[in-house]
Amino acid sequence: MMNLTSCFECCIKCLGGVPYASLVATILCFSGVALFCGCGHVALAGTVAILEQHFSTNTSDHALLSEVIQLMQYVIYGIASFFFLYGIILLAEGFYTTSAVKELHGEFKTTACGRCISGMFVFLTYVLGVAWLGVFGFSAVPVFMFYNIWSTCEVIKSPQTNGTAGVEQICVDIRQYGIIPWNAFPGKICGSALENICNTNEFYMSYHLFIVACAGAGATVIALLIYMMATTYNYAVLKFKSREDCCTKF
C-alpha cells in the first residue's frame, strides 16, 4: 500500500511540473505547420497544372510564376524543418524552467546567460508570430481566388442560367488577379469550358487543400500566441525571482 501511495505521489509530482501550455503549443504548432506545408505544396503544384492547361497555354507567359511557385515550395521545406526544431527547443525550454527540473536534476540556479537565452526566445517568438500573421493573410488569397471561380461555376450550374445562351457570357479572367500577364492567352474562360475546369480533380483538390493550408497557418498563429505567453512568463519569473530560486510551471 505504501508503494502504491508513493508511486501515486511521484506521478502527481511529475505531472505538476509539466509545462502544459508549451506542450499544447508544440502539438498545435507541429499540426499547423504540417498542414500548411504539406497541403500548400500540393495545392501550388495543382494550381500550376490548372494554369498551364487552361488559362495560359504559352509557357513563356507564366514562366515567372512557375519559378516563384517552385521557390515557394523550397521555402516550405525550410519552414517545416525550422519549426520542427524550434518547437522542440521551446518545449525543452519550458520543461527546464519548471519545478520538475529542480526536483529531478538538483538545485535550480538561474544565470545571466540563461536569462539572456530566455529573452532571446521571447523576442524571436514575437517576431515569428507577426510574420505568421502575414503568412496567414497571404494564404487566404488563393482561397479567395478559388472561391470566386467556384462560385462562378455554381452560377453556371444553377437552373436559372443552365442551358441558356447567357451561360457563355459568364467568365472568369484569371489575369485580373495579377498572377499571369495581361497578354497571356487565353487568360479568360467562359461558360461550359469554365464548368469543366471546376469539375476537374486538380481544381477540386487545390481548392480544398488551400483551405486546409490556410487553417494550418491559423493554427500556427494560435500556437505562437501561446508560445508568446509561455516564454514571456518564463522570462519574467527568471528575471524577477531568480534570487529566490523560483521556477515556472507554465
C-alpha atoms as a printed R data frame, in Angstrom:
    type eleno elety resid chain resno       x      y       z
1   ATOM     1    CA   MET     A     1   0.000  0.000   0.000
2   ATOM     2    CA   MET     A     2   2.852  2.337   0.813
3   ATOM     3    CA   ASN     A     3   4.480  1.609  -2.538
4   ATOM     4    CA   LEU     A     4   1.282  2.461  -4.388
5   ATOM     5    CA   THR     A     5   0.912  5.692  -2.426
6   ATOM     6    CA   SER     A     6   4.490  6.775  -3.046
7   ATOM     7    CA   CYS     A     7   4.183  5.886  -6.722
8   ATOM     8    CA   PHE     A     8   0.974  7.919  -6.988
9   ATOM     9    CA   GLU     A     9   2.569 10.897  -5.265
10  ATOM    10    CA   CYS     A    10   5.569 10.659  -7.585
11  ATOM    11    CA   CYS     A    11   3.305 10.654 -10.642
12  ATOM    12    CA   ILE     A    12   1.354 13.656  -9.366
13  ATOM    13    CA   LYS     A    13   4.596 15.483  -8.648
14  ATOM    14    CA   CYS     A    14   5.919 14.803 -12.153
15  ATOM    15    CA   LEU     A    15   2.647 15.820 -13.806
16  ATOM    16    CA   GLY     A    16   2.631 19.013 -11.757
17  ATOM    17    CA   GLY     A    17   5.923 20.051 -13.318
18  ATOM    18    CA   VAL     A    18   4.874 19.525 -16.952
19  ATOM    19    CA   PRO     A    19   4.675 22.812 -18.955
20  ATOM    20    CA   TYR     A    20   1.206 22.149 -20.332
21  ATOM    21    CA   ALA     A    21   0.951 25.431 -22.216
22  ATOM    22    CA   SER     A    22   4.204 24.774 -24.059
23  ATOM    23    CA   LEU     A    23   3.154 21.177 -24.711
24  ATOM    24    CA   VAL     A    24  -0.186 22.224 -26.200
25  ATOM    25    CA   ALA     A    25   1.508 24.949 -28.249
26  ATOM    26    CA   THR     A    26   4.059 22.458 -29.594
27  ATOM    27    CA   ILE     A    27   1.387 19.964 -30.678
28  ATOM    28    CA   LEU     A    28  -0.656 22.751 -32.263
29  ATOM    29    CA   CYS     A    29   2.416 24.221 -33.961
30  ATOM    30    CA   PHE     A    30   3.521 20.881 -35.411
31  ATOM    31    CA   SER     A    31  -0.008 20.163 -36.655
32  ATOM    32    CA   GLY     A    32  -0.466 23.635 -38.151
33  ATOM    33    CA   VAL     A    33   2.912 23.729 -39.882
34  ATOM    34    CA   ALA     A    34   2.424 20.191 -41.231
35  ATOM    35    CA   LEU     A    35  -0.977 21.108 -42.684
36  ATOM    36    CA   PHE     A    36   0.281 24.380 -44.129
37  ATOM    37    CA   CYS     A    37   3.427 22.933 -45.676
38  ATOM    38    CA   GLY     A    38   2.003 19.631 -46.913
39  ATOM    39    CA   CYS     A    39  -1.278 20.924 -48.299
40  ATOM    40    CA   GLY     A    40   0.265 24.145 -49.573
41  ATOM    41    CA   HIS     A    41   2.947 22.275 -51.507
42  ATOM    42    CA   VAL     A    42   0.442 20.014 -53.297
43  ATOM    43    CA   ALA     A    43  -2.017 22.863 -53.886
44  ATOM    44    CA   LEU     A    44   0.651 25.001 -55.537
45  ATOM    45    CA   ALA     A    45   1.527 22.159 -57.903
46  ATOM    46    CA   GLY     A    46  -2.161 21.763 -58.778
47  ATOM    47    CA   THR     A    47  -2.500 25.484 -59.415
48  ATOM    48    CA   VAL     A    48   0.370 25.423 -61.911
49  ATOM    49    CA   ALA     A    49  -1.255 22.492 -63.708
50  ATOM    50    CA   ILE     A    50  -4.586 24.356 -63.984
51  ATOM    51    CA   LEU     A    51  -2.909 27.480 -65.315
52  ATOM    52    CA   GLU     A    52  -0.847 25.590 -67.881
53  ATOM    53    CA   GLN     A    53  -3.757 23.530 -69.176
54  ATOM    54    CA   HIS     A    54  -6.493 26.168 -69.288
55  ATOM    55    CA   PHE     A    55  -5.541 29.792 -68.644
56  ATOM    56    CA   SER     A    56  -2.030 30.190 -70.056
57  ATOM    57    CA   THR     A    57  -1.128 27.786 -72.832
58  ATOM    58    CA   ASN     A    58   2.046 29.700 -73.735
59  ATOM    59    CA   THR     A    59   4.824 28.621 -71.373
60  ATOM    60    CA   SER     A    60   6.642 31.962 -71.540
61  ATOM    61    CA   ASP     A    61   3.568 33.786 -70.180
62  ATOM    62    CA   HIS     A    62   3.670 32.024 -66.835
63  ATOM    63    CA   ALA     A    63   7.394 31.210 -66.654
64  ATOM    64    CA   LEU     A    64   7.990 33.720 -63.857
65  ATOM    65    CA   LEU     A    65   5.010 32.424 -61.885
66  ATOM    66    CA   SER     A    66   6.271 28.847 -62.212
67  ATOM    67    CA   GLU     A    67   9.686 29.889 -60.883
68  ATOM    68    CA   VAL     A    68   8.112 31.742 -57.953
69  ATOM    69    CA   ILE     A    69   5.918 28.753 -57.073
70  ATOM    70    CA   GLN     A    70   8.892 26.419 -57.279
71  ATOM    71    CA   LEU     A    71  10.822 28.740 -54.968
72  ATOM    72    CA   MET     A    72   7.877 28.815 -52.553
73  ATOM    73    CA   GLN     A    73   7.837 25.026 -52.485
74  ATOM    74    CA   TYR     A    74  11.503 25.000 -51.471
75  ATOM    75    CA   VAL     A    75  10.761 27.636 -48.812
76  ATOM    76    CA   ILE     A    76   8.036 25.352 -47.473
77  ATOM    77    CA   TYR     A    77  10.647 22.640 -46.889
78  ATOM    78    CA   GLY     A    78  12.743 25.112 -44.921
79  ATOM    79    CA   ILE     A    79   9.771 26.311 -42.861
80  ATOM    80    CA   ALA     A    80   8.834 22.750 -41.911
81  ATOM    81    CA   SER     A    81  12.397 21.912 -40.826
82  ATOM    82    CA   PHE     A    82  12.862 25.150 -38.888
83  ATOM    83    CA   PHE     A    83   9.612 24.912 -36.918
84  ATOM    84    CA   PHE     A    84  10.221 21.254 -36.115
85  ATOM    85    CA   LEU     A    85  13.491 22.212 -34.419
86  ATOM    86    CA   TYR     A    86  12.162 25.449 -32.912
87  ATOM    87    CA   GLY     A    87   9.138 23.716 -31.396
88  ATOM    88    CA   ILE     A    88  11.356 21.096 -29.751
89  ATOM    89    CA   ILE     A    89  13.679 23.811 -28.393
90  ATOM    90    CA   LEU     A    90  10.795 25.815 -26.921
91  ATOM    91    CA   LEU     A    91   9.287 22.692 -25.385
92  ATOM    92    CA   ALA     A    92  12.643 21.791 -23.847
93  ATOM    93    CA   GLU     A    93  12.978 25.350 -22.548
94  ATOM    94    CA   GLY     A    94   9.553 25.013 -20.961
95  ATOM    95    CA   PHE     A    95  10.498 21.755 -19.253
96  ATOM    96    CA   TYR     A    96  13.797 23.118 -17.991
97  ATOM    97    CA   THR     A    97  12.107 26.095 -16.330
98  ATOM    98    CA   THR     A    98   9.666 24.042 -14.260
99  ATOM    99    CA   SER     A    99   9.940 22.741 -10.751
100 ATOM   100    CA   ALA     A   100  10.328 19.230 -12.184
101 ATOM   101    CA   VAL     A   101  13.858 20.134 -13.282
102 ATOM   102    CA   LYS     A   102  14.739 21.344  -9.807
103 ATOM   103    CA   GLU     A   103  13.489 18.165  -8.166
104 ATOM   104    CA   LEU     A   104  14.967 15.690 -10.681
105 ATOM   105    CA   HIS     A   105  18.298 17.297 -11.501
106 ATOM   106    CA   GLY     A   106  19.287 19.088  -8.344
107 ATOM   107    CA   GLU     A   107  19.126 22.707  -7.239
108 ATOM   108    CA   PHE     A   108  17.998 25.033  -9.988
109 ATOM   109    CA   LYS     A   109  20.098 28.157 -10.482
110 ATOM   110    CA   THR     A   110  19.412 30.981 -12.884
111 ATOM   111    CA   THR     A   111  22.297 32.721 -14.634
112 ATOM   112    CA   ALA     A   112  22.619 35.833 -16.748
113 ATOM   113    CA   CYS     A   113  23.268 33.620 -19.761
114 ATOM   114    CA   GLY     A   114  20.100 31.618 -19.086
115 ATOM   115    CA   ARG     A   115  18.007 34.772 -18.740
116 ATOM   116    CA   CYS     A   116  19.545 36.142 -21.945
117 ATOM   117    CA   ILE     A   117  18.643 32.973 -23.851
118 ATOM   118    CA   SER     A   118  15.129 33.069 -22.448
119 ATOM   119    CA   GLY     A   119  14.782 36.712 -23.513
120 ATOM   120    CA   MET     A   120  16.033 35.803 -26.982
121 ATOM   121    CA   PHE     A   121  13.269 33.193 -27.266
122 ATOM   122    CA   VAL     A   122  10.696 35.811 -26.273
123 ATOM   123    CA   PHE     A   123  11.882 38.219 -28.964
124 ATOM   124    CA   LEU     A   124  12.175 35.551 -31.649
125 ATOM   125    CA   THR     A   125   8.720 34.161 -30.859
126 ATOM   126    CA   TYR     A   126   7.156 37.612 -31.119
127 ATOM   127    CA   VAL     A   127   8.850 38.173 -34.486
128 ATOM   128    CA   LEU     A   128   7.690 34.789 -35.766
129 ATOM   129    CA   GLY     A   129   4.164 35.493 -34.535
130 ATOM   130    CA   VAL     A   130   3.981 38.742 -36.517
131 ATOM   131    CA   ALA     A   131   5.481 37.015 -39.566
132 ATOM   132    CA   TRP     A   132   2.946 34.202 -39.412
133 ATOM   133    CA   LEU     A   133   0.107 36.692 -39.252
134 ATOM   134    CA   GLY     A   134   1.318 37.819 -42.669
135 ATOM   135    CA   VAL     A   135   1.587 34.211 -43.860
136 ATOM   136    CA   PHE     A   136  -1.962 33.560 -42.655
137 ATOM   137    CA   GLY     A   137  -3.243 36.572 -44.574
138 ATOM   138    CA   PHE     A   138  -1.272 35.606 -47.675
139 ATOM   139    CA   SER     A   139  -2.599 32.026 -47.567
140 ATOM   140    CA   ALA     A   140  -6.148 33.386 -47.716
141 ATOM   141    CA   VAL     A   141  -5.500 34.948 -51.153
142 ATOM   142    CA   PRO     A   142  -5.609 31.684 -53.177
143 ATOM   143    CA   VAL     A   143  -8.646 30.592 -51.160
144 ATOM   144    CA   PHE     A   144 -10.394 33.796 -52.203
145 ATOM   145    CA   MET     A   145  -9.376 33.295 -55.835
146 ATOM   146    CA   PHE     A   146 -10.556 29.677 -55.981
147 ATOM   147    CA   TYR     A   147 -13.762 30.579 -54.154
148 ATOM   148    CA   ASN     A   148 -14.573 33.182 -56.811
149 ATOM   149    CA   ILE     A   149 -14.034 30.619 -59.569
150 ATOM   150    CA   TRP     A   150 -16.099 28.014 -57.729
151 ATOM   151    CA   SER     A   151 -18.958 30.457 -57.059
152 ATOM   152    CA   THR     A   152 -18.973 31.432 -60.758
153 ATOM   153    CA   CYS     A   153 -19.276 27.769 -61.683
154 ATOM   154    CA   GLU     A   154 -22.180 27.416 -59.262
155 ATOM   155    CA   VAL     A   155 -23.922 30.270 -61.060
156 ATOM   156    CA   ILE     A   156 -23.427 28.456 -64.370
157 ATOM   157    CA   LYS     A   157 -24.863 25.241 -62.904
158 ATOM   158    CA   SER     A   158 -27.893 26.958 -61.382
159 ATOM   159    CA   PRO     A   159 -31.293 26.235 -63.010
160 ATOM   160    CA   GLN     A   160 -31.771 29.918 -63.854
161 ATOM   161    CA   THR     A   161 -28.762 30.016 -66.174
162 ATOM   162    CA   ASN     A   162 -28.120 26.373 -67.117
163 ATOM   163    CA   GLY     A   163 -28.940 25.667 -70.737
164 ATOM   164    CA   THR     A   164 -29.441 29.319 -71.672
165 ATOM   165    CA   ALA     A   165 -27.467 31.418 -74.101
166 ATOM   166    CA   GLY     A   166 -26.289 33.675 -71.264
167 ATOM   167    CA   VAL     A   167 -24.126 30.892 -69.841
168 ATOM   168    CA   GLU     A   168 -21.353 31.619 -72.333
169 ATOM   169    CA   GLN     A   169 -21.275 35.224 -71.134
170 ATOM   170    CA   ILE     A   170 -20.294 34.188 -67.602
171 ATOM   171    CA   CYS     A   171 -16.500 34.243 -67.454
172 ATOM   172    CA   VAL     A   172 -13.517 34.206 -65.131
173 ATOM   173    CA   ASP     A   173 -10.488 36.255 -66.128
174 ATOM   174    CA   ILE     A   174  -7.553 34.940 -64.113
175 ATOM   175    CA   ARG     A   175  -5.389 37.833 -65.341
176 ATOM   176    CA   GLN     A   176  -7.191 40.270 -63.057
177 ATOM   177    CA   TYR     A   177  -5.539 38.630 -60.033
178 ATOM   178    CA   GLY     A   178  -2.101 39.569 -61.355
179 ATOM   179    CA   ILE     A   179  -0.638 36.075 -61.341
180 ATOM   180    CA   ILE     A   180  -0.245 35.987 -65.136
181 ATOM   181    CA   PRO     A   181   0.331 38.946 -67.511
182 ATOM   182    CA   TRP     A   182  -2.498 40.601 -69.442
183 ATOM   183    CA   ASN     A   183  -1.161 39.314 -72.763
184 ATOM   184    CA   ALA     A   184  -1.460 35.688 -71.606
185 ATOM   185    CA   PHE     A   185  -3.665 33.547 -73.830
186 ATOM   186    CA   PRO     A   186  -6.469 32.728 -73.343
187 ATOM   187    CA   GLY     A   187  -6.477 34.188 -69.820
188 ATOM   188    CA   LYS     A   188 -10.277 34.182 -69.711
189 ATOM   189    CA   ILE     A   189 -12.514 31.109 -69.629
190 ATOM   190    CA   CYS     A   190 -16.294 31.248 -70.073
191 ATOM   191    CA   GLY     A   191 -19.393 29.105 -69.893
192 ATOM   192    CA   SER     A   192 -19.181 25.342 -70.258
193 ATOM   193    CA   ALA     A   193 -15.376 25.422 -70.507
194 ATOM   194    CA   LEU     A   194 -15.231 27.042 -67.073
195 ATOM   195    CA   GLU     A   195 -17.657 24.469 -65.702
196 ATOM   196    CA   ASN     A   196 -15.408 21.700 -66.991
197 ATOM   197    CA   ILE     A   197 -12.461 23.218 -65.136
198 ATOM   198    CA   CYS     A   198 -14.423 23.227 -61.881
199 ATOM   199    CA   ASN     A   199 -15.220 19.543 -62.388
200 ATOM   200    CA   THR     A   200 -11.558 18.525 -62.686
201 ATOM   201    CA   ASN     A   201  -9.724 16.781 -59.860
202 ATOM   202    CA   GLU     A   202  -6.958 19.405 -59.941
203 ATOM   203    CA   PHE     A   203  -9.372 22.221 -59.191
204 ATOM   204    CA   TYR     A   204 -11.268 20.295 -56.503
205 ATOM   205    CA   MET     A   205  -8.103 19.177 -54.708
206 ATOM   206    CA   SER     A   206  -6.285 22.507 -54.988
207 ATOM   207    CA   TYR     A   207  -9.279 24.462 -53.679
208 ATOM   208    CA   HIS     A   208  -9.747 22.297 -50.591
209 ATOM   209    CA   LEU     A   209  -6.022 21.938 -49.950
210 ATOM   210    CA   PHE     A   210  -5.628 25.726 -49.942
211 ATOM   211    CA   ILE     A   211  -8.435 25.914 -47.369
212 ATOM   212    CA   VAL     A   212  -6.679 23.357 -45.167
213 ATOM   213    CA   ALA     A   213  -3.345 25.155 -45.616
214 ATOM   214    CA   CYS     A   214  -4.963 28.420 -44.537
215 ATOM   215    CA   ALA     A   215  -6.426 26.687 -41.482
216 ATOM   216    CA   GLY     A   216  -2.974 25.267 -40.706
217 ATOM   217    CA   ALA     A   217  -1.460 28.754 -40.865
218 ATOM   218    CA   GLY     A   218  -4.161 29.963 -38.461
219 ATOM   219    CA   ALA     A   219  -3.397 27.104 -36.064
220 ATOM   220    CA   THR     A   220   0.289 28.029 -36.190
221 ATOM   221    CA   VAL     A   221  -0.542 31.630 -35.316
222 ATOM   222    CA   ILE     A   222  -2.526 30.433 -32.272
223 ATOM   223    CA   ALA     A   223   0.369 28.172 -31.259
224 ATOM   224    CA   LEU     A   224   2.811 31.080 -31.475
225 ATOM   225    CA   LEU     A   225   0.497 33.228 -29.356
226 ATOM   226    CA   ILE     A   226   0.566 30.524 -26.681
227 ATOM   227    CA   TYR     A   227   4.354 30.343 -27.013
228 ATOM   228    CA   MET     A   228   4.485 34.124 -26.555
229 ATOM   229    CA   MET     A   229   2.615 33.917 -23.267
230 ATOM   230    CA   ALA     A   230   4.668 30.944 -22.059
231 ATOM   231    CA   THR     A   231   8.078 32.374 -22.943
232 ATOM   232    CA   THR     A   232   7.183 35.827 -21.598
233 ATOM   233    CA   TYR     A   233   6.017 34.334 -18.312
234 ATOM   234    CA   ASN     A   234   9.120 32.155 -18.053
235 ATOM   235    CA   TYR     A   235  11.394 35.116 -18.737
236 ATOM   236    CA   ALA     A   236   9.604 37.305 -16.205
237 ATOM   237    CA   VAL     A   237   9.933 34.687 -13.459
238 ATOM   238    CA   LEU     A   238  13.582 34.011 -14.250
239 ATOM   239    CA   LYS     A   239  14.379 37.716 -14.270
240 ATOM   240    CA   PHE     A   240  12.491 38.990 -11.249
241 ATOM   241    CA   LYS     A   241  12.550 35.943  -8.956
242 ATOM   242    CA   SER     A   242  15.905 34.405  -9.786
243 ATOM   243    CA   ARG     A   243  17.332 35.206  -6.355
244 ATOM   244    CA   GLU     A   244  14.618 33.103  -4.763
245 ATOM   245    CA   ASP     A   245  15.413 30.116  -6.994
246 ATOM   246    CA   CYS     A   246  11.823 30.202  -8.215
247 ATOM   247    CA   CYS     A   247  10.871 28.184 -11.286
248 ATOM   248    CA   THR     A   248   7.882 28.387 -13.553
249 ATOM   249    CA   LYS     A   249   5.179 25.816 -14.158
250 ATOM   250    CA   PHE     A   250   3.798 27.342 -17.338
